[in-house]
PDB file of N, H, CA, C and O in Angstrom:
ATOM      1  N   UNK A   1       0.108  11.222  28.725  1.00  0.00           N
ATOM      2  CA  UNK A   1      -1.102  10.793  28.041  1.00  0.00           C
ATOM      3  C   UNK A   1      -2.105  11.951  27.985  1.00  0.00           C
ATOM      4  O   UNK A   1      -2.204  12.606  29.023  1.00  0.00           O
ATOM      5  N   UNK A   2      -3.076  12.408  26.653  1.00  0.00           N
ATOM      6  H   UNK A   2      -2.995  11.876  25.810  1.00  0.00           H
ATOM      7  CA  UNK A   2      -3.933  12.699  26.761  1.00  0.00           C
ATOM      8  C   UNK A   2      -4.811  12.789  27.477  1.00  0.00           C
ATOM      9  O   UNK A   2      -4.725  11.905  28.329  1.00  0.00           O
ATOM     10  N   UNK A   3      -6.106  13.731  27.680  1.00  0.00           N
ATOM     11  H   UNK A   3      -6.176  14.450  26.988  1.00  0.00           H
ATOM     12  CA  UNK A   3      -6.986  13.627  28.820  1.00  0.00           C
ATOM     13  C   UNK A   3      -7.783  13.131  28.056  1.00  0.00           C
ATOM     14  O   UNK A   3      -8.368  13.786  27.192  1.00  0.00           O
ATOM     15  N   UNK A   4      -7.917  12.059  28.221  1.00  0.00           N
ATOM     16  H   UNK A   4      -7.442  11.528  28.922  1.00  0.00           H
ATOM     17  CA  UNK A   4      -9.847  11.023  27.640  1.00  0.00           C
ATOM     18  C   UNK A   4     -10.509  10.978  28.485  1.00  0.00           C
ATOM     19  O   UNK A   4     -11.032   9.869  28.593  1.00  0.00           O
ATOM     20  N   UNK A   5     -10.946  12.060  29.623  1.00  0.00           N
ATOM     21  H   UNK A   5     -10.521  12.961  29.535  1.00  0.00           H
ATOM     22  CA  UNK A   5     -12.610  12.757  30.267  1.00  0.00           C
ATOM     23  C   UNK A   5     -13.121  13.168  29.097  1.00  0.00           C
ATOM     24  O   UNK A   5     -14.338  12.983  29.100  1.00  0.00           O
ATOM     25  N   UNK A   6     -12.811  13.549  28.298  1.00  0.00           N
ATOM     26  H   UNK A   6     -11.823  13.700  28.296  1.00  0.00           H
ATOM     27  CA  UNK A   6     -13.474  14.318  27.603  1.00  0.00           C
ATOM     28  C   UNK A   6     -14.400  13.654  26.678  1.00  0.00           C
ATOM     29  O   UNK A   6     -14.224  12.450  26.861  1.00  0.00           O
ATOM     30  N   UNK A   7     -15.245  13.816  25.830  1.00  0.00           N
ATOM     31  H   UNK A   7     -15.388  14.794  25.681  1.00  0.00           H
ATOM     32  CA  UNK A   7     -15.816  13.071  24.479  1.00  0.00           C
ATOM     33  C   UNK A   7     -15.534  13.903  23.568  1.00  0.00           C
ATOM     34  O   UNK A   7     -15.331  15.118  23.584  1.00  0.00           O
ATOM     35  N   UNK A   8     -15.543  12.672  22.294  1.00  0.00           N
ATOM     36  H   UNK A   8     -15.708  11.686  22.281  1.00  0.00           H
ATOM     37  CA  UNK A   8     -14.938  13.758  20.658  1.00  0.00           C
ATOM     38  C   UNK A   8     -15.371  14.605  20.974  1.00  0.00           C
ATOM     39  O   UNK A   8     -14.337  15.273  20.983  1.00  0.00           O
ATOM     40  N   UNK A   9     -16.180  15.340  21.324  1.00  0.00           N
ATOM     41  H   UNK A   9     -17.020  14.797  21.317  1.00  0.00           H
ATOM     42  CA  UNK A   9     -16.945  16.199  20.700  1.00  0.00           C
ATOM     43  C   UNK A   9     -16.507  17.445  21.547  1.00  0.00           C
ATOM     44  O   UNK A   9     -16.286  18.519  20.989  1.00  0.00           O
ATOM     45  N   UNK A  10     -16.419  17.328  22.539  1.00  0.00           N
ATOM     46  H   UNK A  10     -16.599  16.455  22.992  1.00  0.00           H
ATOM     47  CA  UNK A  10     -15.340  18.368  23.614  1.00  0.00           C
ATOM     48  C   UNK A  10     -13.796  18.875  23.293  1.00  0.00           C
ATOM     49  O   UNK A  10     -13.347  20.020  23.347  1.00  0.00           O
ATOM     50  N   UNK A  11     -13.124  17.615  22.935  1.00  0.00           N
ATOM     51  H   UNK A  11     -13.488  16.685  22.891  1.00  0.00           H
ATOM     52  CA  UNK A  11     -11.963  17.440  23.254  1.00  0.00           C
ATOM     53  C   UNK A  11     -11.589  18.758  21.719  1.00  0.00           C
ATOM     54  O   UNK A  11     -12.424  19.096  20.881  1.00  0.00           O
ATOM     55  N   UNK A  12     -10.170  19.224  21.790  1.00  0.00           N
ATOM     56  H   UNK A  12      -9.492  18.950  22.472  1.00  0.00           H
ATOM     57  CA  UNK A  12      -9.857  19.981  20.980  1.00  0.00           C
ATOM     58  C   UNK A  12      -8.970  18.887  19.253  1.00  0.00           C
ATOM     59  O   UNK A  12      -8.260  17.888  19.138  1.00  0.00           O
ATOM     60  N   UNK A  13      -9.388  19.543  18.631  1.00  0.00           N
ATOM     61  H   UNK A  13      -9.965  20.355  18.725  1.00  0.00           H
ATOM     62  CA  UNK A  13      -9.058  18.748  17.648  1.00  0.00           C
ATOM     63  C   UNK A  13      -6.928  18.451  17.781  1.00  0.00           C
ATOM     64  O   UNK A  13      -6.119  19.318  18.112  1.00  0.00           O
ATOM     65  N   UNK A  14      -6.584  16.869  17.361  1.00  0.00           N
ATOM     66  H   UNK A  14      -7.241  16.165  17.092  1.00  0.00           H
ATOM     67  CA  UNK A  14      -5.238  16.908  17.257  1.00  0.00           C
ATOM     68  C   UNK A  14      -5.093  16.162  19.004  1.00  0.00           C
ATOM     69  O   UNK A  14      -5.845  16.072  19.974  1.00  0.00           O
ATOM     70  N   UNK A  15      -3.701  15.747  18.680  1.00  0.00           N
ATOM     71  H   UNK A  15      -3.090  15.820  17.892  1.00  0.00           H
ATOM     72  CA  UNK A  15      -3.148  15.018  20.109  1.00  0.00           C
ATOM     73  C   UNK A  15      -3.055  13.553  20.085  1.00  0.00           C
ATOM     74  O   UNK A  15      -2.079  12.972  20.560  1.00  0.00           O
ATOM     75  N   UNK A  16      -4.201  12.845  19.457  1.00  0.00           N
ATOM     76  H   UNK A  16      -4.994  13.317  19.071  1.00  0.00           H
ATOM     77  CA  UNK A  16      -4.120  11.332  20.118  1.00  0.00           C
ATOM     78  C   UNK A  16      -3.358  10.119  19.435  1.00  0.00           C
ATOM     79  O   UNK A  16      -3.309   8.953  19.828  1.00  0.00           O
ATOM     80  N   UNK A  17      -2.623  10.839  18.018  1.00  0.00           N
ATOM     81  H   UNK A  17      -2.663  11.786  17.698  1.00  0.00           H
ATOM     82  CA  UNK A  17      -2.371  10.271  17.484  1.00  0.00           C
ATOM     83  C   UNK A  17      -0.908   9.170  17.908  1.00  0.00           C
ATOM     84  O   UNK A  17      -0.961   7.961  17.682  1.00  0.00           O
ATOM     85  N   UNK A  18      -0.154   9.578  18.291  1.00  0.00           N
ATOM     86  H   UNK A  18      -0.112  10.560  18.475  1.00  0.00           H
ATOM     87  CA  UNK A  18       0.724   8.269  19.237  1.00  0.00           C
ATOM     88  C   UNK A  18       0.299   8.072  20.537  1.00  0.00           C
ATOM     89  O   UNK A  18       0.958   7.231  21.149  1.00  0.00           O
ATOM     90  N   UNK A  19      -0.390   8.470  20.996  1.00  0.00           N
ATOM     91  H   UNK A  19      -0.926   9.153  20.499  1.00  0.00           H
ATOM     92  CA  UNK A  19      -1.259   7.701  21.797  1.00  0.00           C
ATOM     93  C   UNK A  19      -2.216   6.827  21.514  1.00  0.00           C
ATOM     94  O   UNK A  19      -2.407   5.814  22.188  1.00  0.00           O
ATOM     95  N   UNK A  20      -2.805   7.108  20.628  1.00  0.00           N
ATOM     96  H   UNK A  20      -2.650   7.930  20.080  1.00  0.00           H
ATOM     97  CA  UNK A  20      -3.598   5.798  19.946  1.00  0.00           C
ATOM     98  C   UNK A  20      -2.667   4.523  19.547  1.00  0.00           C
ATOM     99  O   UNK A  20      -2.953   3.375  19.888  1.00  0.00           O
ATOM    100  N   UNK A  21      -1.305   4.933  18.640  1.00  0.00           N
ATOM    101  H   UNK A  21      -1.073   5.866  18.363  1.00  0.00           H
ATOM    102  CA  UNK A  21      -0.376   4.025  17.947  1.00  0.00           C
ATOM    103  C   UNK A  21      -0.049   3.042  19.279  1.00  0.00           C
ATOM    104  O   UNK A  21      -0.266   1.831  19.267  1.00  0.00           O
ATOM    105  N   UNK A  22       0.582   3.867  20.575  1.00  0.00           N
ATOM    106  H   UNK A  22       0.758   4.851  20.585  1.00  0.00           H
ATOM    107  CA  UNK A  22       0.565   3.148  21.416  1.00  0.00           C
ATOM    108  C   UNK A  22      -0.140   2.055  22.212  1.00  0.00           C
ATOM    109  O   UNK A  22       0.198   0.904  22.491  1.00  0.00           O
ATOM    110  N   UNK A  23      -1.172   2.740  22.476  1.00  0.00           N
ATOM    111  H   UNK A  23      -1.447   3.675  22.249  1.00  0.00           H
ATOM    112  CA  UNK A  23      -2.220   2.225  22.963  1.00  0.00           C
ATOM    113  C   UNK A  23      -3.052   0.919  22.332  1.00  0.00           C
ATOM    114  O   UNK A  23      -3.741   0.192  23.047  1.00  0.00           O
ATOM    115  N   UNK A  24      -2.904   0.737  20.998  1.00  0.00           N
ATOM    116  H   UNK A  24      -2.344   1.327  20.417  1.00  0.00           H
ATOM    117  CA  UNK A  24      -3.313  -0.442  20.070  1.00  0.00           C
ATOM    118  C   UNK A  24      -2.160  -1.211  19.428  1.00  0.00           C
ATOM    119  O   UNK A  24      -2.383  -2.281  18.860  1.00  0.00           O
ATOM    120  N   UNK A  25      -1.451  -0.911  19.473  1.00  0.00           N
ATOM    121  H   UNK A  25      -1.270  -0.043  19.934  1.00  0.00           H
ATOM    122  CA  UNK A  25      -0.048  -2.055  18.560  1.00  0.00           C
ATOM    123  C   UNK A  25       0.498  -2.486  19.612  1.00  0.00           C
ATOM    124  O   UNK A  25       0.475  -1.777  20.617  1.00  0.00           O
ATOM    125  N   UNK A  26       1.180  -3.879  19.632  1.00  0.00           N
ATOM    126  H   UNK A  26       1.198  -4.455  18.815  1.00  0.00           H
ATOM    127  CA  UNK A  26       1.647  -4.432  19.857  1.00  0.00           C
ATOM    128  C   UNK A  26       3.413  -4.116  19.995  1.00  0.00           C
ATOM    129  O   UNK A  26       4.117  -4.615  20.873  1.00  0.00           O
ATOM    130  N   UNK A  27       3.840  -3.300  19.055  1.00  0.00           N
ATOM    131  H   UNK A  27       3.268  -2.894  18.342  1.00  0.00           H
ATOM    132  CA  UNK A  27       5.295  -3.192  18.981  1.00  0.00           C
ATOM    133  C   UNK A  27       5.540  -2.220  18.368  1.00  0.00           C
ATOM    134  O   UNK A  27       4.891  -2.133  17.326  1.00  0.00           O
ATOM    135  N   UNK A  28       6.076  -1.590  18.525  1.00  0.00           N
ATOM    136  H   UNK A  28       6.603  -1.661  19.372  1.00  0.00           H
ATOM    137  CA  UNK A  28       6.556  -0.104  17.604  1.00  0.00           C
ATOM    138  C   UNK A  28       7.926  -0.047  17.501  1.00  0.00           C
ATOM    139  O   UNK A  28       8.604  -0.026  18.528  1.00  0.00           O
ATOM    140  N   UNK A  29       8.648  -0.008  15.949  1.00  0.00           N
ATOM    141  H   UNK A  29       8.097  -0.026  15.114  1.00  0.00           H
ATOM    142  CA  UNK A  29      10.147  -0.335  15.960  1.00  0.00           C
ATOM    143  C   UNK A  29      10.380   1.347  14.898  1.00  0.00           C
ATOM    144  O   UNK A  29       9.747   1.533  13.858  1.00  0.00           O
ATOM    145  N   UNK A  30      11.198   2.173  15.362  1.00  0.00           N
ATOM    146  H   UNK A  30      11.712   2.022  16.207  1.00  0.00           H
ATOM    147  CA  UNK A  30      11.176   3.297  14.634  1.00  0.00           C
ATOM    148  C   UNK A  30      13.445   2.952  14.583  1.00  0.00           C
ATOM    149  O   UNK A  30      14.265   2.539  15.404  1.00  0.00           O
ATOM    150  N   UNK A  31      13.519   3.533  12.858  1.00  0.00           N
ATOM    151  H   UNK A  31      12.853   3.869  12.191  1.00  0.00           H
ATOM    152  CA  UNK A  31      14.981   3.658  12.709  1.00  0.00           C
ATOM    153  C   UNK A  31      15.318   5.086  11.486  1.00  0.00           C
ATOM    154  O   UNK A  31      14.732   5.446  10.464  1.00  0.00           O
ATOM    155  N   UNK A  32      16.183   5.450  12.004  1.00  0.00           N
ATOM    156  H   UNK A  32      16.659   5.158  12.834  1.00  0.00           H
ATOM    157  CA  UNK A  32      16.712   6.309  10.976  1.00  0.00           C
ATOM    158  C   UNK A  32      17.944   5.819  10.415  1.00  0.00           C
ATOM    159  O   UNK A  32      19.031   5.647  10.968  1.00  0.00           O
ATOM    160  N   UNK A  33      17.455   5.548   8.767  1.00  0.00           N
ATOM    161  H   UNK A  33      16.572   5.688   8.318  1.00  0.00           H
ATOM    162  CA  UNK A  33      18.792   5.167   8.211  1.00  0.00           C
ATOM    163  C   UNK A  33      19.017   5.685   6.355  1.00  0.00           C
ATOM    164  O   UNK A  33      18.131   5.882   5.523  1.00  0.00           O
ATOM    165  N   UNK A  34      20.226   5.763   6.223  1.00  0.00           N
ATOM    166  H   UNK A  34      20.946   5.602   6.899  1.00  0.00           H
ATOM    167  CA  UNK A  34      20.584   6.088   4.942  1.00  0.00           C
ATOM    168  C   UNK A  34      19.696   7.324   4.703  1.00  0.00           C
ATOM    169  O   UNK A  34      19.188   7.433   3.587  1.00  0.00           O
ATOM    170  N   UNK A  35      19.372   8.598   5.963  1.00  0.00           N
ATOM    171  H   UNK A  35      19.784   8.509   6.869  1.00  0.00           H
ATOM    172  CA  UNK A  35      18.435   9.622   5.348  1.00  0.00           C
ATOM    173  C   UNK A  35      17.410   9.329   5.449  1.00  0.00           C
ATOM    174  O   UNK A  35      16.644  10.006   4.765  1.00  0.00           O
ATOM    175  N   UNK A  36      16.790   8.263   6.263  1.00  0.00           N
ATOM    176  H   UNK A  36      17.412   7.713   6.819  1.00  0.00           H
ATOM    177  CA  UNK A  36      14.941   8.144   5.989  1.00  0.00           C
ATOM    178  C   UNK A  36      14.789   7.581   7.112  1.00  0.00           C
ATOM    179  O   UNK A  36      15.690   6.905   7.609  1.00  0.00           O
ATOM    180  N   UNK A  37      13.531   7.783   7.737  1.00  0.00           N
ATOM    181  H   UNK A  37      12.799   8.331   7.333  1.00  0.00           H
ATOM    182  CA  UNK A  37      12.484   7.174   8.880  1.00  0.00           C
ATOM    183  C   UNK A  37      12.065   5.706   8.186  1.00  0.00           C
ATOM    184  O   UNK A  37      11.896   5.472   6.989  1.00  0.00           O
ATOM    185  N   UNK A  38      11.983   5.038   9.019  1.00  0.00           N
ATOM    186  H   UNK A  38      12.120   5.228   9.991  1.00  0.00           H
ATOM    187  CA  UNK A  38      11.315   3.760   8.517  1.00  0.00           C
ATOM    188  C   UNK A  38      10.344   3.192   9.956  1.00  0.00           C
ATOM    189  O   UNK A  38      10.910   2.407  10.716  1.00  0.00           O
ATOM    190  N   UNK A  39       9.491   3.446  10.141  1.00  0.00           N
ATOM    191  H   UNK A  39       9.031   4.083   9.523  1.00  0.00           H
ATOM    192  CA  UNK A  39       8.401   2.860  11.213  1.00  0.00           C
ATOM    193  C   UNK A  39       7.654   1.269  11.275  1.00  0.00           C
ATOM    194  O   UNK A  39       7.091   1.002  10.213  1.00  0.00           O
ATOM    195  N   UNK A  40       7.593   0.600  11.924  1.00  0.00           N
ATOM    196  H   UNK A  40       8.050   0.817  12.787  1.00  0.00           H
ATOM    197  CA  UNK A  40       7.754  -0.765  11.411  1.00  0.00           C
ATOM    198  C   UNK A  40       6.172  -0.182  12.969  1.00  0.00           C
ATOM    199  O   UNK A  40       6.344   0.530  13.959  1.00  0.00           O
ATOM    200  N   UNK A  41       4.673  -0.982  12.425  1.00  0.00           N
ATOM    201  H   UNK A  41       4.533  -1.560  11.621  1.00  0.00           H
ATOM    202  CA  UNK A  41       3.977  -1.359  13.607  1.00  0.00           C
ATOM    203  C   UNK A  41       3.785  -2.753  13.564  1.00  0.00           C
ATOM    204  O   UNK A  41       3.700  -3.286  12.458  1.00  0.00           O
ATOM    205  N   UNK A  42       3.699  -3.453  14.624  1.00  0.00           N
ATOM    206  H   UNK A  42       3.768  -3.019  15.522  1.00  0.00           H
ATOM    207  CA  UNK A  42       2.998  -4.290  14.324  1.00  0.00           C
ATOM    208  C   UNK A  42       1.736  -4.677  15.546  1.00  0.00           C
ATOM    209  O   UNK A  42       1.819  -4.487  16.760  1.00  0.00           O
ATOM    210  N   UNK A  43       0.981  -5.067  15.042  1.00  0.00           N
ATOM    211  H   UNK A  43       0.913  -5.221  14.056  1.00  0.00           H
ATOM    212  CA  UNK A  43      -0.034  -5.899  15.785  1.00  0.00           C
ATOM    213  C   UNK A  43      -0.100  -7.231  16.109  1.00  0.00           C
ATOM    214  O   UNK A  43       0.151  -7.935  15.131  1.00  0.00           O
ATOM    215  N   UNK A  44      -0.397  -7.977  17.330  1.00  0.00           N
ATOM    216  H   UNK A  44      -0.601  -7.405  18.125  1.00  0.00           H
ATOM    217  CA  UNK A  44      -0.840  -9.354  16.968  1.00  0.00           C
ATOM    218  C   UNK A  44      -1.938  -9.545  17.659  1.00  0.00           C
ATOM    219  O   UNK A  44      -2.265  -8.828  18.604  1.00  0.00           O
ATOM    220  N   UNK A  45      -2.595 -10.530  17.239  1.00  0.00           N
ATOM    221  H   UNK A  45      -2.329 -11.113  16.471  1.00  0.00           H
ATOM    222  CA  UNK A  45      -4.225 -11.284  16.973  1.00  0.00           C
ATOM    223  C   UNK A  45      -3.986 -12.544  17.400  1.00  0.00           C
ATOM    224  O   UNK A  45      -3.099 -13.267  16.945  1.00  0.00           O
ATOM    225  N   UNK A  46      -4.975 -12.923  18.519  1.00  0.00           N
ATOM    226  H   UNK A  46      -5.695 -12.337  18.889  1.00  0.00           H
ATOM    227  CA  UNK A  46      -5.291 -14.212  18.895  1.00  0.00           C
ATOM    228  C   UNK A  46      -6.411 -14.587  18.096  1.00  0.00           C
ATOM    229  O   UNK A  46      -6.992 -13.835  17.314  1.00  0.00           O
ATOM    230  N   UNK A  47      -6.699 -15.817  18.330  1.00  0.00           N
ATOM    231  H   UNK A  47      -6.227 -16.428  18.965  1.00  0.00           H
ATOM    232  CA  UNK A  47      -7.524 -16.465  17.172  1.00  0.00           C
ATOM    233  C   UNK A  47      -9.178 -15.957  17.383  1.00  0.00           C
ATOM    234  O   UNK A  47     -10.045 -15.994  16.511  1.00  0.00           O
ATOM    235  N   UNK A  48      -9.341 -15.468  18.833  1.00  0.00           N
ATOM    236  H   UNK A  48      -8.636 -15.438  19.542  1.00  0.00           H
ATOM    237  CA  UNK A  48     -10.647 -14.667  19.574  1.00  0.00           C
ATOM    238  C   UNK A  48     -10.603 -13.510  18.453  1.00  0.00           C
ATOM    239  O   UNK A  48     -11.583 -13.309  17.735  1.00  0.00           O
ATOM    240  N   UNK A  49      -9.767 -12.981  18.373  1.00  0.00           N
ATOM    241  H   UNK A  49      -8.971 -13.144  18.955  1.00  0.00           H
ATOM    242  CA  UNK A  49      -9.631 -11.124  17.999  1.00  0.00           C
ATOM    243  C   UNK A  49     -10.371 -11.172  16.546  1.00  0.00           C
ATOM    244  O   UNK A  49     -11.169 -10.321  16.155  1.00  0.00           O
ATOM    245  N   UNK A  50      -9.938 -12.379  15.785  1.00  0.00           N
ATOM    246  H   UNK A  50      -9.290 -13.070  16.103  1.00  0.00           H
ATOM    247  CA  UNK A  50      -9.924 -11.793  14.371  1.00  0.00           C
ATOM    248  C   UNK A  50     -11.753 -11.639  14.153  1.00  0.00           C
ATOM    249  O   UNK A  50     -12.204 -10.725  13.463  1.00  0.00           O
ATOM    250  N   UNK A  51     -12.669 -12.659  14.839  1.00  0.00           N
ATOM    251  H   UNK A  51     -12.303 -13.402  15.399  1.00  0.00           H
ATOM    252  CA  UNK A  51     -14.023 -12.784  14.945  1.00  0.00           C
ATOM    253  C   UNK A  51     -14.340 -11.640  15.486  1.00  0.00           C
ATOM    254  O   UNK A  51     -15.517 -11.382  15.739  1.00  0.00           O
TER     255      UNK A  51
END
């Protein structure tokens, strides 16, 4: 994991990006087929979240 001591404004640009994916989705389904990536995220929402 990334170091988050830091604030934007410190931190060096670049890095958090699958760490973020992780960190907020629910499920991450990655396949390679017929020649191509296909990334499936998903999220889920309780009926609290969507408000």
């Amino acid at each position: 994991d990334p170091d988050t001591s830091l604030s934007l404004d410190e931190k060096p640009i670049g890095g958090l990006g699958i760490y973020l994916v992780k960190r907020l989705m629910t499920n991450i389904d990655y396949d390679y087929k017929d020649g191509k990536n296909h990334l499936l995220l998903t999220k889920s929402f309780t009926e609290g979240d969507i408000n």
